[in-house]
Amino acid sequence: MTAILGISAYYHDAAAALVVDGAIVAAAQEERFTRIKHDAQFPTQAIGYCLEAAGLSPSDLAYVGFYDKPLLKFDRLLETWLAFAPRGFRAFCQALPTWLEQKLYLPREMRRALDGAYRRRFVFAEHHESHAASAFFPSPFDEAAVLTLDGVGEWATASFGHGRGNRLQLTHELRFPHSLGLLYSAFTAYCGFKVNSGEYKLMGLAPYGEPKYTDLILKRMVDLRPDGSFRLDQRYFNYAHGLTMTSRRFHQLLGRPPRRPEAEIETLDMDLAASVQKVTEEILLRIVRHVHQVAPSPNLCLAGGVALNCVANGRLLSETPFENLWIQPAAGDAGGALGVALLVWHQLLGNPRTPPAGDAQRGSLLGPAYAPEEVAGFLHDQEAEFHRLESEQQLCDFTAEQLKRQRVVGWFQGRMEFGPRALGSRSILADPRSPSMQSLLNEKIKFRESFRPFAPAVLAEHAADYFDVPPGWESPYMLVTAPVHPQQRISETEDESPAVGLARLRRRRSTIPAVTHVDHSARVQTVDAARHPRFHRLLQAFHEQTGCPMLVNTSFNVRGEPIVCTPQDAYRCFLATDIDVLVMENFAVVKSEQAGDGAIERKQHLEQFALD
């Protein structure tokens, strides 16, 4: 037996992943255990979970890999400071203590986290190499072009190459400070959202605006070439040498300082979101077409934070020569932990690889699970009133009935998802046919901005009935946006004046309004029986009862909190929000049946959440 532990830490979304004899056994982000969103500290608890899931101790590990090369990253920090000196001195001084205490002494930190029981070698892969391995090795392709894009690794901000069998080679890269991820993050920060978590918000805001500033961005900030390579005019940015993303020149060009996080969203913010989204899509399309010219293949694998831009992803298959696309579900830094473990198994040790019929990610259900008796014991300890649903069919029929009655359900089943998306294990579910459901979920349950869209989880066999996609189309990891089918859309009547900006949110757009964005798009998850059997059966039960083969599926958490991991997390979120029913394994808790003052309890539990 060869057990390989992969680790990502210290920058964003620390995580651990375990591969045993080439099979992905477990993976999880540290945030799920510490309850600190995007926790970047060393993933001690995630490592403990992975080892426990496999029944191993640190001494059983053959290799431990880290997802990037800290010394090379430190080299970039020093060279950047020297290039911009003395402007970068303050940022350099702020970063230096952490480097001297932790990041330059990673073997010591890793041995300490493994209780000193691991005495073999550590493997350090380059950041984009780990991303590329996480994209190609779990994919269903024997050979494929591989593209990675993010903010920055050591020096690379994007790279591409080719994978075949058990070998992967990156041949081209774009280098810091020229970065598509950092360009998008700069506009995220300028529009008042948090870098490394608010990019989803900017993408969701884009359809409310008009891309009026696209030409300005391409003329003044971005020098874009036909092959997709580009240079960013650093006079408009501050991330290379300062403590902010944008410079005074950036603000002067656009006519105001950055929006304060809780200030009213202006037309400018919407138009800038639309503009930088359009620029991002244009750059990505050019890059992908160039990749196909250099590394021709019918297949493309994607990873890196930019690969989570599902709107851009939705254009890749229809507007580039690639026929098949596979995106790592944990495309950000967390996925690097999985990538380095697979890189050691295949690239370092030379073990063969046979791609599975679907993919090797196992539905990305790689986190902890809790046995029914554990759930029952917890509910007894809480003195909760609950229903025991003996069979899976009874469970799904009961839940579908609750959803049909317009109740919101917290759904906690099986192993937790690895990556940023809830895929039917740690989900909040609702009826997509309800015109008021999007506002209810945003305001009373997620406690987030009203404009944020929600994703549909649809039976794979019915996806083409509701979305403008070919028969057999799949999006199991909720990473691609598709247009709602024209037959499901509702057009504005002639006597209605065209809605603009956030007012568009109030117009009913389709027969499934809760999951239809204002541009008639949806971030689709197709659900099949092989990857998600219980979730598939629930969707079937809802379809039988209502004629609708889909549900609203959003992550089981509130704003500022990671997705729930344990029954305790789920129950606390249930009490703190207007979720009506909590279904954990084969037990259902109905809020209206609970004793005590629900409003007071919700207030007490809500105060425990740290809303950003």
C-alpha positions as MATLAB code, in Angstrom:
seq = 'MTAILGISAYYHDAAAALVVDGAIVAAAQEERFTRIKHDAQFPTQAIGYCLEAAGLSPSDLAYVGFYDKPLLKFDRLLETWLAFAPRGFRAFCQALPTWLEQKLYLPREMRRALDGAYRRRFVFAEHHESHAASAFFPSPFDEAAVLTLDGVGEWATASFGHGRGNRLQLTHELRFPHSLGLLYSAFTAYCGFKVNSGEYKLMGLAPYGEPKYTDLILKRMVDLRPDGSFRLDQRYFNYAHGLTMTSRRFHQLLGRPPRRPEAEIETLDMDLAASVQKVTEEILLRIVRHVHQVAPSPNLCLAGGVALNCVANGRLLSETPFENLWIQPAAGDAGGALGVALLVWHQLLGNPRTPPAGDAQRGSLLGPAYAPEEVAGFLHDQEAEFHRLESEQQLCDFTAEQLKRQRVVGWFQGRMEFGPRALGSRSILADPRSPSMQSLLNEKIKFRESFRPFAPAVLAEHAADYFDVPPGWESPYMLVTAPVHPQQRISETEDESPAVGLARLRRRRSTIPAVTHVDHSARVQTVDAARHPRFHRLLQAFHEQTGCPMLVNTSFNVRGEPIVCTPQDAYRCFLATDIDVLVMENFAVVKSEQAGDGAIERKQHLEQFALD';
ca = [
       0.000    0.000    0.000;
       1.254    3.462   -0.941;
      -0.474    6.328    0.848;
       0.267    9.884   -0.282;
      -0.890   12.987    1.582;
      -1.205   16.284   -0.276;
      -1.307   19.623    1.535;
      -2.135   23.212    0.593;
      -1.737   25.978    3.166;
      -0.902   29.567    4.108;
      -2.363   31.471    1.164;
      -6.045   30.678    0.657;
      -8.309   27.698    1.381;
      -5.889   25.367    3.127;
      -6.743   21.727    2.518;
      -5.545   18.136    2.706;
      -6.105   15.204    0.362;
      -5.194   11.538    0.619;
      -4.482    9.204   -2.295;
      -3.982    5.480   -1.592;
      -2.622    3.314   -4.402;
      -3.773    5.918   -6.904;
      -7.358    6.157   -5.607;
      -8.673    9.401   -4.125;
      -9.748    8.399   -0.613;
     -10.455   11.694    1.184;
     -10.098   15.459    0.801;
     -11.368   18.457    2.756;
     -10.749   22.145    3.365;
      -9.576   23.241    6.798;
     -12.328   25.882    6.980;
     -14.986   23.198    7.394;
     -13.471   22.131   10.720;
     -12.287   25.451   12.147;
     -15.401   27.333   10.919;
     -13.153   30.172    9.663;
     -14.119   30.923    6.069;
     -11.231   30.378    3.625;
      -8.982   29.412    6.538;
      -5.407   29.536    5.231;
      -3.602   28.169    8.284;
      -1.911   24.782    8.243;
      -4.707   22.192    7.744;
      -4.117   20.132   10.867;
      -7.746   19.067   11.279;
      -8.182   18.289    7.582;
      -5.070   16.101    7.716;
      -6.434   14.322   10.781;
      -9.720   13.670    8.998;
      -8.025   12.272    5.879;
      -5.885    9.870    7.900;
      -8.848    8.780   10.008;
     -10.976    8.179    6.902;
      -8.350    5.735    5.614;
      -7.604    4.189    8.996;
      -3.967    5.329    8.803;
      -1.466    7.078   11.038;
       1.240    9.530    9.898;
       3.844    6.763   10.037;
       1.889    4.845    7.372;
       2.384    7.585    4.786;
       4.837    6.905    1.976;
       4.999   10.531    0.799;
       3.779   13.951    1.864;
       3.533   16.596   -0.843;
       3.072   20.368   -0.678;
       1.267   22.166   -3.485;
       3.830   24.867   -4.240;
       7.464   25.860   -3.728;
       7.774   28.427   -0.935;
      11.388   29.335   -1.738;
      10.466   30.175   -5.329;
       7.507   32.210   -4.083;
       9.793   34.049   -1.661;
      12.101   34.759   -4.590;
       9.193   36.454   -6.351;
       8.416   38.509   -3.242;
      12.012   39.734   -3.003;
      12.380   40.499   -6.706;
       9.060   42.331   -6.770;
      10.026   44.446   -3.784;
      13.341   45.340   -5.393;
      11.639   46.165   -8.700;
       9.175   48.541   -7.032;
      11.384   49.792   -4.176;
      10.861   51.813   -2.128;
       7.089   51.753   -2.766;
       6.711   48.126   -1.705;
       8.610   48.438    1.566;
       5.512   48.556    3.780;
       3.969   45.459    2.167;
       7.306   43.645    2.329;
       7.693   44.381    6.047;
       4.183   43.145    6.728;
       4.767   39.862    4.883;
       8.313   39.123    6.062;
       7.624   37.949    9.665;
       5.266   35.205    8.519;
       7.834   34.000    6.003;
      10.599   33.900    8.589;
       8.419   32.144   11.167;
       6.559   29.592    9.022;
       6.675   29.562    5.254;
      10.434   29.152    4.844;
      10.448   26.269    7.327;
       7.631   24.149    5.974;
       9.231   20.723    6.602;
       9.438   21.627   10.284;
       5.805   22.773   10.303;
       4.637   19.636    8.508;
       6.543   17.264   10.791;
       5.050   19.044   13.791;
       1.528   18.707   12.341;
       2.152   14.990   11.790;
       3.197   14.547   15.448;
       6.788   13.817   14.438;
       5.706   10.361   13.275;
       6.406   10.962    9.578;
      10.135   10.637    8.838;
      10.212   10.245    5.067;
      10.734   12.852    2.358;
       8.585   15.837    1.485;
       7.795   16.664   -2.132;
       7.291   20.264   -3.253;
       5.561   20.786   -6.610;
       5.182   24.061   -8.435;
       1.828   25.726   -7.813;
       0.505   25.505  -11.368;
       1.872   21.997  -11.736;
      -0.334   20.990   -8.783;
      -3.321   22.742  -10.369;
      -2.681   21.002  -13.683;
      -2.372   17.593  -12.019;
      -5.648   18.154  -10.153;
      -7.320   18.892  -13.490;
      -5.885   16.135  -15.680;
      -5.301   13.076  -13.503;
      -8.891   12.767  -12.122;
     -10.399   13.554  -15.547;
     -12.035   10.937  -17.793;
      -9.527   11.628  -20.596;
      -6.495    9.556  -21.563;
      -5.053   12.647  -23.218;
      -6.000   16.309  -23.035;
      -4.771   19.877  -23.227;
      -4.436   21.322  -19.730;
      -4.888   24.994  -18.800;
      -4.499   26.630  -15.390;
      -5.307   30.248  -14.497;
      -5.381   31.980  -11.122;
      -4.051   35.018   -9.268;
      -0.437   33.894   -8.919;
       1.525   30.838   -7.854;
       5.280   31.257   -7.481;
       5.781   33.343  -10.623;
       3.220   31.854  -13.011;
      -0.297   33.290  -13.228;
      -1.392   30.991  -16.069;
       0.107   27.937  -17.721;
      -0.784   25.322  -20.272;
       0.511   22.051  -21.617;
      -0.593   18.514  -22.370;
      -1.359   15.350  -20.470;
      -1.280   11.803  -21.787;
      -1.669    8.624  -19.768;
       0.273    9.088  -16.540;
       2.409   11.998  -17.781;
       1.783   15.721  -17.655;
       3.942   18.485  -19.085;
       3.405   22.243  -18.875;
       5.094   24.066  -21.735;
       3.957   27.714  -21.593;
       3.245   30.230  -18.849;
       2.266   33.840  -18.189;
       4.145   35.488  -15.317;
       3.401   37.877  -12.467;
       2.378   40.720  -12.298;
       0.284   40.073  -15.419;
      -2.624   38.002  -14.141;
      -6.209   37.418  -15.231;
      -7.158   36.383  -11.708;
      -5.667   39.524  -10.180;
      -7.329   41.718  -12.818;
     -10.719   40.269  -11.841;
      -9.900   40.562   -8.137;
      -8.926   44.223   -8.596;
     -12.385   45.012   -9.937;
     -13.903   42.843   -7.205;
     -12.217   45.000   -4.574;
     -13.040   48.268   -6.362;
     -16.740   47.333   -6.458;
     -16.712   46.785   -2.691;
     -16.448   42.997   -2.442;
     -13.852   40.929   -0.623;
     -10.936   39.577   -2.642;
     -10.766   35.758   -2.792;
     -14.436   35.380   -1.873;
     -16.315   38.218   -3.564;
     -15.459   37.272   -7.144;
     -18.654   35.178   -7.246;
     -20.596   38.308   -6.308;
     -19.015   40.333   -9.086;
     -19.862   37.590  -11.594;
     -23.451   37.500  -10.299;
     -23.717   41.290  -10.515;
     -22.467   41.468  -14.130;
     -25.792   40.701  -15.903;
     -27.426   43.706  -14.211;
     -25.035   46.100  -15.942;
     -23.898   47.056  -19.410;
     -20.290   46.437  -20.540;
     -19.695   50.132  -21.164;
     -16.117   50.105  -19.917;
     -14.813   47.126  -21.894;
     -12.993   49.251  -24.447;
     -11.589   51.520  -21.733;
     -10.173   48.534  -19.828;
      -8.602   47.101  -22.985;
      -7.255   50.480  -24.084;
      -5.845   51.752  -20.782;
      -5.281   48.795  -18.443;
      -4.826   45.633  -20.534;
      -2.603   45.169  -23.580;
      -4.229   42.059  -25.066;
      -2.603   40.030  -27.848;
      -4.344   37.722  -30.372;
      -3.036   34.591  -28.587;
      -4.596   35.682  -25.267;
      -1.345   36.753  -23.654;
      -1.496   40.224  -22.135;
       0.232   42.814  -20.024;
      -1.400   44.849  -17.273;
      -0.393   48.500  -16.944;
       0.851   48.468  -13.363;
       0.210   52.187  -12.949;
      -3.472   51.274  -12.390;
      -2.837   48.504   -9.856;
      -1.300   48.321   -6.409;
      -1.199   44.575   -5.645;
       2.441   44.065   -6.706;
       3.885   46.461   -4.165;
       1.109   47.729   -1.894;
      -1.625   46.645    0.473;
      -4.556   47.376   -1.860;
      -5.558   46.033   -5.276;
      -6.063   49.308   -7.165;
      -4.148   52.583   -7.396;
      -5.133   56.236   -7.309;
      -4.800   56.349  -11.111;
      -7.387   53.514  -11.330;
      -9.798   55.528   -9.177;
      -9.229   58.717  -11.141;
      -9.863   56.953  -14.434;
     -13.225   55.626  -13.216;
     -14.203   58.775  -11.365;
     -14.580   57.709   -7.747;
     -12.850   55.864   -4.879;
     -13.598   52.162   -4.282;
     -17.120   51.407   -3.082;
     -17.399   50.808    0.658;
     -18.462   47.187    1.333;
     -21.936   47.947    2.685;
     -22.649   51.040    0.578;
     -25.384   51.067   -2.039;
     -24.469   49.351   -5.292;
     -24.319   51.947   -8.031;
     -24.845   51.725  -11.765;
     -21.071   52.096  -12.130;
     -20.503   48.911  -10.114;
     -22.913   46.960  -12.279;
     -21.415   48.286  -15.499;
     -17.872   47.590  -14.335;
     -18.845   44.048  -13.341;
     -20.315   43.499  -16.802;
     -17.243   45.044  -18.440;
     -14.545   43.085  -16.625;
     -16.585   39.901  -17.073;
     -16.641   40.525  -20.819;
     -12.897   41.238  -20.846;
     -12.272   38.044  -18.865;
     -14.312   35.991  -21.292;
     -12.514   37.486  -24.301;
      -9.094   36.791  -22.797;
     -10.065   33.241  -21.846;
     -11.501   32.495  -25.290;
      -8.333   33.737  -26.979;
      -6.149   31.691  -24.646;
      -8.169   28.517  -25.161;
      -8.124   28.875  -28.958;
      -4.364   29.356  -28.824;
      -3.974   26.334  -26.531;
      -5.821   24.223  -29.099;
      -3.440   25.383  -31.823;
      -0.347   24.534  -29.778;
      -1.663   21.385  -28.044;
      -4.430   20.091  -30.326;
      -6.835   17.700  -28.665;
     -10.604   17.227  -28.468;
     -10.296   17.461  -24.673;
      -9.514   20.348  -22.320;
      -8.916   20.247  -18.553;
      -9.108   23.401  -16.418;
      -8.055   24.353  -12.889;
      -7.063   27.444  -10.923;
      -9.360   30.041   -9.412;
     -10.326   31.543  -12.793;
     -11.748   28.126  -13.752;
     -14.562   28.814  -11.248;
     -15.901   31.543  -13.555;
     -18.794   29.412  -14.761;
     -20.108   32.104  -17.124;
     -16.852   32.106  -19.085;
     -16.749   28.308  -18.944;
     -20.165   28.154  -20.568;
     -18.736   29.713  -23.740;
     -15.709   27.443  -24.117;
     -17.361   24.450  -25.747;
     -19.568   26.460  -28.111;
     -16.919   29.006  -29.174;
     -13.625   27.059  -29.240;
     -12.493   23.903  -31.092;
     -12.501   21.719  -27.972;
     -15.250   19.095  -27.845;
     -15.002   18.016  -24.200;
     -14.307   19.989  -21.033;
     -13.458   18.788  -17.511;
     -12.947   21.268  -14.670;
     -11.541   20.339  -11.273;
     -14.447   20.854   -8.794;
     -12.029   22.256   -6.199;
     -10.357   24.437   -8.812;
      -8.844   26.919   -6.348;
      -5.924   26.441   -3.989;
      -7.657   23.629   -2.085;
      -7.495   21.457   -5.197;
      -3.720   21.838   -5.225;
      -3.543   19.446   -2.272;
      -5.192   16.758   -4.382;
      -3.068   17.675   -7.384;
       0.281   17.240   -5.652;
      -0.759   13.852   -4.224;
      -1.737   12.597   -7.685;
       1.420   14.120   -9.160;
       3.552   12.071   -6.776;
       1.658    8.862   -7.600;
       1.756    9.201  -11.374;
       4.601   11.555  -12.280;
       7.145   10.858   -9.551;
       6.485    7.160   -8.992;
       5.515    6.407  -12.589;
       2.383    4.449  -11.773;
       0.043    3.790  -14.709;
      -3.286    5.531  -15.069;
      -6.519    4.195  -16.530;
      -9.159    6.941  -16.794;
     -12.566    5.835  -15.461;
     -15.727    6.055  -17.544;
     -16.962    9.105  -15.610;
     -14.121   10.617  -13.609;
     -12.007    9.729  -10.601;
     -13.344   12.547   -8.430;
     -16.129   10.337   -7.014;
     -18.691   13.096   -7.258;
     -16.281   15.204   -5.152;
     -17.950   13.616   -2.119;
     -14.655   13.197   -0.264;
     -15.351   14.744    3.146;
     -16.670   13.383    6.456;
     -19.921   11.463    6.804;
     -21.943   10.802    9.963;
     -23.748    7.555   10.720;
     -27.507    7.677   11.401;
     -26.950    6.639   15.023;
     -24.606    9.627   15.495;
     -27.267   11.956   14.130;
     -29.976   10.384   16.300;
     -27.789   10.685   19.397;
     -27.112   14.336   18.677;
     -30.822   15.142   18.184;
     -31.694   13.341   21.421;
     -29.054   15.417   23.242;
     -30.655   18.584   21.839;
     -34.100   17.382   22.987;
     -35.338   18.012   19.451;
     -38.616   16.642   18.137;
     -37.874   14.657   14.992;
     -39.270   12.123   12.542;
     -37.448    8.865   11.823;
     -37.918    7.955    8.141;
     -37.176    4.261    7.845;
     -36.633    3.807    4.117;
     -34.889    5.957    1.538;
     -38.098    6.200   -0.469;
     -40.021    7.390    2.585;
     -37.271    9.930    3.280;
     -37.368   11.298   -0.266;
     -41.157   11.344   -0.479;
     -41.420   13.217    2.844;
     -38.784   15.772    1.807;
     -40.341   16.273   -1.631;
     -43.714   16.909    0.021;
     -42.153   19.586    2.254;
     -40.522   21.238   -0.753;
     -43.775   21.116   -2.726;
     -45.399   23.046    0.124;
     -42.848   25.842   -0.441;
     -40.838   24.943    2.621;
     -37.073   25.433    2.648;
     -35.108   22.301    3.524;
     -31.628   21.911    4.973;
     -30.338   18.662    3.431;
     -27.444   16.878    5.197;
     -26.542   13.517    3.695;
     -23.482   11.287    3.355;
     -19.998   12.596    2.695;
     -19.335   16.331    2.563;
     -18.344   17.898   -0.750;
     -14.734   18.882   -1.533;
     -14.633   22.293   -3.204;
     -16.711   25.460   -3.006;
     -19.994   24.003   -4.307;
     -22.692   22.131   -2.399;
     -23.657   19.241   -4.654;
     -26.462   17.609   -2.709;
     -24.776   16.543    0.515;
     -24.611   19.828    2.440;
     -27.330   21.781    0.627;
     -30.233   24.130    1.233;
     -33.051   23.106   -1.124;
     -36.203   24.837   -2.323;
     -38.856   24.851   -5.070;
     -37.490   26.624   -8.194;
     -41.007   27.458   -9.440;
     -41.626   29.992   -6.673;
     -41.346   33.646   -7.824;
     -40.464   34.793   -4.293;
     -37.976   32.055   -3.413;
     -34.804   33.832   -4.588;
     -35.490   36.868   -2.383;
     -36.537   34.698    0.563;
     -33.373   32.601    0.400;
     -31.089   35.608    0.048;
     -32.678   37.767    2.736;
     -33.999   35.352    5.381;
     -31.681   32.366    5.108;
     -28.375   33.223    3.442;
     -28.344   36.841    4.778;
     -26.651   38.073    1.620;
     -27.123   40.517   -1.252;
     -30.522   40.314   -2.947;
     -29.073   40.182   -6.466;
     -27.214   36.882   -5.939;
     -28.548   34.074   -8.173;
     -29.179   30.467   -7.185;
     -28.322   27.283   -9.036;
     -30.674   24.550  -10.234;
     -29.966   20.884   -9.544;
     -31.751   19.017  -12.330;
     -32.146   15.353  -13.173;
     -29.516   14.781  -15.876;
     -32.053   13.099  -18.135;
     -34.238   16.250  -18.124;
     -31.548   18.950  -18.438;
     -32.233   19.553  -22.140;
     -35.933   20.123  -21.405;
     -35.194   23.196  -19.300;
     -31.853   24.458  -20.588;
     -30.560   25.178  -24.075;
     -28.058   22.313  -24.096;
     -27.666   19.209  -26.286;
     -29.120   15.850  -25.156;
     -26.742   14.021  -22.847;
     -25.038   17.247  -21.730;
     -23.532   17.014  -18.245;
     -22.481   19.524  -15.604;
     -22.200   17.393  -12.443;
     -20.051   19.863  -10.518;
     -22.048   23.067  -11.108;
     -19.193   24.749  -12.984;
     -20.850   25.774  -16.255;
     -23.573   28.309  -16.988;
     -26.195   27.477  -19.618;
     -29.102   29.466  -21.088;
     -32.592   28.640  -19.884;
     -34.467   26.969  -22.756;
     -36.491   29.487  -24.818;
     -39.650   27.429  -24.243;
     -39.273   27.973  -20.476;
     -38.758   31.751  -20.692;
     -41.334   34.446  -20.001;
     -40.888   37.602  -22.054;
     -41.693   41.109  -20.864;
     -45.114   42.209  -22.102;
     -45.453   45.157  -24.442;
     -47.069   47.335  -21.781;
     -44.121   46.845  -19.406;
     -41.294   49.360  -19.537;
     -37.895   47.629  -19.803;
     -36.414   47.042  -16.373;
     -32.851   48.207  -15.774;
     -30.258   47.555  -13.087;
     -31.367   45.776   -9.922;
     -35.020   46.438  -10.846;
     -34.653   43.543  -13.285;
     -34.635   41.230  -10.281;
     -38.361   41.800   -9.695;
     -39.431   40.600  -13.161;
     -40.464   36.984  -13.585;
     -38.226   35.544  -16.280;
     -39.149   31.878  -16.694;
     -41.184   28.957  -15.406;
     -38.336   28.370  -12.929;
     -37.804   31.954  -11.672;
     -35.866   31.059   -8.522;
     -32.951   29.736  -10.595;
     -33.129   31.988  -13.674;
     -30.699   34.891  -13.634;
     -31.691   38.223  -15.153;
     -29.915   37.330  -18.413;
     -31.882   34.039  -18.645;
     -28.858   31.977  -17.608;
     -28.394   29.400  -14.859;
     -25.399   27.726  -13.222;
     -26.572   24.164  -13.775;
     -25.860   21.013  -11.810;
     -26.927   17.834  -13.565;
     -27.627   15.018  -11.105;
     -27.188   11.364  -12.037;
     -27.798    8.211  -10.016;
     -24.166    7.069  -10.204;
     -22.554   10.061   -8.485;
     -25.373   11.164   -6.167;
     -27.886    8.299   -5.743;
     -29.901    9.673   -2.806;
     -30.046   13.201   -4.185;
     -31.101   11.782   -7.548;
     -33.907    9.858   -5.855;
     -35.090   13.008   -4.067;
     -35.262   14.861   -7.379;
     -37.210   11.962   -8.846;
     -39.670   12.116   -5.928;
     -40.122   15.883   -6.389;
     -40.608   15.345  -10.133;
     -43.278   12.713   -9.494;
     -45.137   14.990   -7.087;
     -44.880   18.251   -9.039;
     -43.847   17.512  -12.635;
     -40.696   19.606  -12.074;
     -37.394   17.646  -12.261;
     -35.233   20.149  -10.411;
     -34.648   21.992   -7.141;
     -32.917   25.139   -6.026;
     -29.588   23.964   -4.616;
     -27.456   26.357   -2.591;
     -24.762   25.693   -0.037;
     -25.788   24.915    3.549;
     -24.356   27.981    5.289;
     -24.994   31.654    5.881;
     -22.981   34.614    4.670;
     -19.504   34.661    6.173;
     -19.575   31.020    7.285;
     -18.146   27.913    5.585;
     -20.464   25.149    4.398;
     -21.609   23.038    7.353;
     -19.596   19.945    8.155;
     -21.106   18.278   11.238;
     -24.653   17.699   12.513;
     -23.917   20.382   15.115;
     -23.084   22.898   12.377;
     -26.229   22.027   10.446;
     -28.513   22.227   13.479;
     -27.083   25.604   14.518;
     -27.601   27.004   11.004;
     -31.143   25.568   10.986;
     -32.009   27.352   14.244;
     -30.401   30.633   13.207;
     -32.266   30.987    9.909;
     -35.736   30.606    8.430;
     -35.013   27.083    7.175;
     -38.282   25.206    7.784;
     -37.124   21.588    7.821;
     -33.783   19.958    8.593;
     -33.223   16.515    7.065;
     -30.094   14.777    8.366;
     -29.584   11.235    7.118;
     -32.957    9.552    7.742;
     -34.183   12.020   10.393;
     -36.306   15.128    9.794;
     -36.683   18.062   12.187;
     -39.612   20.391   11.458;
     -39.134   23.818   13.007;
     -42.825   24.419   13.676;
     -42.925   21.251   15.811;
     -40.144   22.355   18.155;
     -40.808   23.561   21.694;
     -39.753   27.016   22.927;
     -39.690   30.480   21.440;
     -38.277   29.992   17.958;
     -37.650   33.700   17.360;
     -35.536   34.020   20.505;
     -33.613   30.849   19.675;
     -32.953   32.070   16.132;
     -31.629   35.385   17.480;
     -29.357   33.621   19.968;
     -27.910   31.277   17.350;
     -27.612   33.986   14.717;
     -25.467   36.057   17.065;
     -22.896   33.247   16.984;
     -22.269   33.730   13.263;
     -19.550   36.163   12.208;
     -21.145   37.813    9.212;
     -18.651   39.549    6.918;
];
